[in-house]
C-alpha cells in the first residue's frame, strides 16, 4: 500500500511600505523574535539591513542561512539559497525584498518565484515589499516620483498573501529619520530629501498604499459575505458615488462629489462609464488620484469601470449592494 502525503502549503506574510526606510525589515525582524519567544523555529535567509545599525542589531539571536553566490560578468552576487532553506526546513523563514530581481544564471528570474517554491514545501515566509514595486501601480508611481522602478512584482502575488500589514509612517517622520542618517548614508541624505523623499512624493505614495490596502480589505469582506451568504447592506462607512464618462465635465463632477463625501466623512467612488465611441478628456487613473493633484479634489476615490453598451440600472443596483453603498449620486445621464 502506497501512502500519499500531502504537504500543507506555507503561509505568506508581507510587510508593505509606501517608501524605503519606513521600517519594513525592522518590523519583520521584530516578528521573528516574537515567534522565537513562542518556540517557533525561525531562520533568516535574506535580510537587507542597508547599513542601519538598529536593524542589524535585531539579527542577533536569529539563525542565518548563508546566501548562494552566483557568478555574473566576473563578479559574485549573493542570492537566496532555496535548496539550503528546503534542506533546513524551518517552520518560518525571513526573505526580505520580495520584488528583487535575481542575478542572471539563477534558477528563477525573480525572488518571489523562489518564495513560491519555499511555500510549496510547507514553509511559512515573512517578506517585505514597497508599494512602488507593484506592477499595477508602477506607472502611477513613476508619474509621481519621476523615477522608473526596474524591479516589479505582479499584484496578484501580493494579493494572494495570507496577511499583508502596512508599515505606516508620516512623511514628516520619515524625512526626519532620513535627515538623522537612519535610512541612507550621510552623503546621500540631501539628494534624497530634495528628490524622491520630497514631502509631496511621500504623501502621495502613502495615500496610494493606504488605498491599495483598503481595496484588499474590501475584497476580503466581500469574500466573507459571499462565503456566509450575507446579502444585507452593511453601512460601516457611507459611500458617495458619481458616474462620469471621462468627458470635459468629469473633473467638475468629481470635485462636487468629493465635497459631498467630505462633509459626511464618506468614501468617494467614481463609476467610469466607457462609451462605445472611445474616451476623451480625463482618464480613469486621473479620476482615481484626485488628491494627488490638488485642488482638483479633496477625497481619494475608488474607480470602477463600466461599459455603456448594455448598462442596466438593475446591474448597477446589484453592484451597489455588493459594495455596501448606502447612497448613489448620478452626476450626469449616461
PDB file of N, CA and C in Angstrom, residues 7 18 40-41 63 77 81 87 109 118 128 135 137 153 161 187 201 203 209 249 265-266 269 300 312:
ATOM      1  N   UNK A   7       1.612  17.827   1.469  1.00  0.00           N
ATOM      2  CA  UNK A   7       2.234  18.880   2.274  1.00  0.00           C
ATOM      3  C   UNK A   7       1.353  20.117   2.267  1.00  0.00           C
ATOM      4  N   UNK A  18       5.218  52.224   1.962  1.00  0.00           N
ATOM      5  CA  UNK A  18       4.985  53.223   0.924  1.00  0.00           C
ATOM      6  C   UNK A  18       6.287  53.728   0.322  1.00  0.00           C
ATOM      7  N   UNK A  40       8.681  28.983  18.101  1.00  0.00           N
ATOM      8  CA  UNK A  40       8.629  28.685  16.669  1.00  0.00           C
ATOM      9  C   UNK A  40      10.044  28.611  16.099  1.00  0.00           C
ATOM     10  N   UNK A  41      10.249  27.690  15.175  1.00  0.00           N
ATOM     11  CA  UNK A  41      11.548  27.535  14.515  1.00  0.00           C
ATOM     12  C   UNK A  41      11.647  28.554  13.378  1.00  0.00           C
ATOM     13  N   UNK A  63      18.981  32.557  13.624  1.00  0.00           N
ATOM     14  CA  UNK A  63      19.834  31.716  12.781  1.00  0.00           C
ATOM     15  C   UNK A  63      19.793  32.203  11.335  1.00  0.00           C
ATOM     16  N   UNK A  77      27.546  37.447  -6.844  1.00  0.00           N
ATOM     17  CA  UNK A  77      26.421  38.134  -6.213  1.00  0.00           C
ATOM     18  C   UNK A  77      25.685  37.175  -5.280  1.00  0.00           C
ATOM     19  N   UNK A  81      19.353  31.156  -1.128  1.00  0.00           N
ATOM     20  CA  UNK A  81      19.665  29.742  -1.366  1.00  0.00           C
ATOM     21  C   UNK A  81      18.426  28.906  -1.044  1.00  0.00           C
ATOM     22  N   UNK A  87      16.387  22.207   2.685  1.00  0.00           N
ATOM     23  CA  UNK A  87      17.084  21.189   3.490  1.00  0.00           C
ATOM     24  C   UNK A  87      16.915  21.468   4.982  1.00  0.00           C
ATOM     25  N   UNK A 109      14.053  33.839 -12.351  1.00  0.00           N
ATOM     26  CA  UNK A 109      14.366  35.247 -12.607  1.00  0.00           C
ATOM     27  C   UNK A 109      14.076  36.169 -11.420  1.00  0.00           C
ATOM     28  N   UNK A 118       9.413  27.708  -1.806  1.00  0.00           N
ATOM     29  CA  UNK A 118       9.512  27.517  -0.356  1.00  0.00           C
ATOM     30  C   UNK A 118       8.126  27.323   0.253  1.00  0.00           C
ATOM     31  N   UNK A 128       8.963  41.369   2.627  1.00  0.00           N
ATOM     32  CA  UNK A 128       8.693  42.810   2.569  1.00  0.00           C
ATOM     33  C   UNK A 128       8.594  43.258   1.121  1.00  0.00           C
ATOM     34  N   UNK A 135       3.318  45.904  -9.997  1.00  0.00           N
ATOM     35  CA  UNK A 135       3.208  46.176 -11.430  1.00  0.00           C
ATOM     36  C   UNK A 135       2.032  47.087 -11.754  1.00  0.00           C
ATOM     37  N   UNK A 137       0.778  49.459 -10.126  1.00  0.00           N
ATOM     38  CA  UNK A 137       0.947  50.843  -9.677  1.00  0.00           C
ATOM     39  C   UNK A 137       2.236  51.466 -10.201  1.00  0.00           C
ATOM     40  N   UNK A 153       6.793  43.355  -9.166  1.00  0.00           N
ATOM     41  CA  UNK A 153       6.182  42.104  -8.737  1.00  0.00           C
ATOM     42  C   UNK A 153       4.714  42.131  -9.142  1.00  0.00           C
ATOM     43  N   UNK A 161      -1.246  36.850  -0.714  1.00  0.00           N
ATOM     44  CA  UNK A 161      -0.610  36.631   0.590  1.00  0.00           C
ATOM     45  C   UNK A 161      -1.670  36.389   1.660  1.00  0.00           C
ATOM     46  N   UNK A 187      26.154  61.157   2.986  1.00  0.00           N
ATOM     47  CA  UNK A 187      26.393  61.815   1.698  1.00  0.00           C
ATOM     48  C   UNK A 187      25.209  61.700   0.736  1.00  0.00           C
ATOM     49  N   UNK A 201       5.835  63.817  -2.628  1.00  0.00           N
ATOM     50  CA  UNK A 201       6.001  62.444  -3.108  1.00  0.00           C
ATOM     51  C   UNK A 201       5.597  61.431  -2.038  1.00  0.00           C
ATOM     52  N   UNK A 203       3.711  61.847   0.602  1.00  0.00           N
ATOM     53  CA  UNK A 203       2.275  61.912   0.892  1.00  0.00           C
ATOM     54  C   UNK A 203       1.487  61.122  -0.140  1.00  0.00           C
ATOM     55  N   UNK A 209      -0.631  53.592  -0.989  1.00  0.00           N
ATOM     56  CA  UNK A 209      -0.518  52.377  -0.186  1.00  0.00           C
ATOM     57  C   UNK A 209      -1.771  52.146   0.655  1.00  0.00           C
ATOM     58  N   UNK A 249     -16.570  67.509 -18.563  1.00  0.00           N
ATOM     59  CA  UNK A 249     -17.279  67.858 -17.330  1.00  0.00           C
ATOM     60  C   UNK A 249     -16.919  66.940 -16.164  1.00  0.00           C
ATOM     61  N   UNK A 265     -17.660  62.488   5.855  1.00  0.00           N
ATOM     62  CA  UNK A 265     -16.522  61.566   6.006  1.00  0.00           C
ATOM     63  C   UNK A 265     -16.770  60.261   5.264  1.00  0.00           C
ATOM     64  N   UNK A 266     -17.402  60.391   4.106  1.00  0.00           N
ATOM     65  CA  UNK A 266     -17.735  59.218   3.305  1.00  0.00           C
ATOM     66  C   UNK A 266     -16.621  58.909   2.312  1.00  0.00           C
ATOM     67  N   UNK A 269     -16.556  57.148  -4.582  1.00  0.00           N
ATOM     68  CA  UNK A 269     -16.403  56.130  -5.611  1.00  0.00           C
ATOM     69  C   UNK A 269     -16.795  56.723  -6.958  1.00  0.00           C
ATOM     70  N   UNK A 300      -9.863  60.897  -1.734  1.00  0.00           N
ATOM     71  CA  UNK A 300      -9.385  59.789  -2.548  1.00  0.00           C
ATOM     72  C   UNK A 300     -10.575  59.068  -3.159  1.00  0.00           C
ATOM     73  N   UNK A 312     -27.345  48.404 -17.459  1.00  0.00           N
ATOM     74  CA  UNK A 312     -28.728  48.393 -16.985  1.00  0.00           C
ATOM     75  C   UNK A 312     -28.784  48.841 -15.530  1.00  0.00           C
TER      76      UNK A 312
END
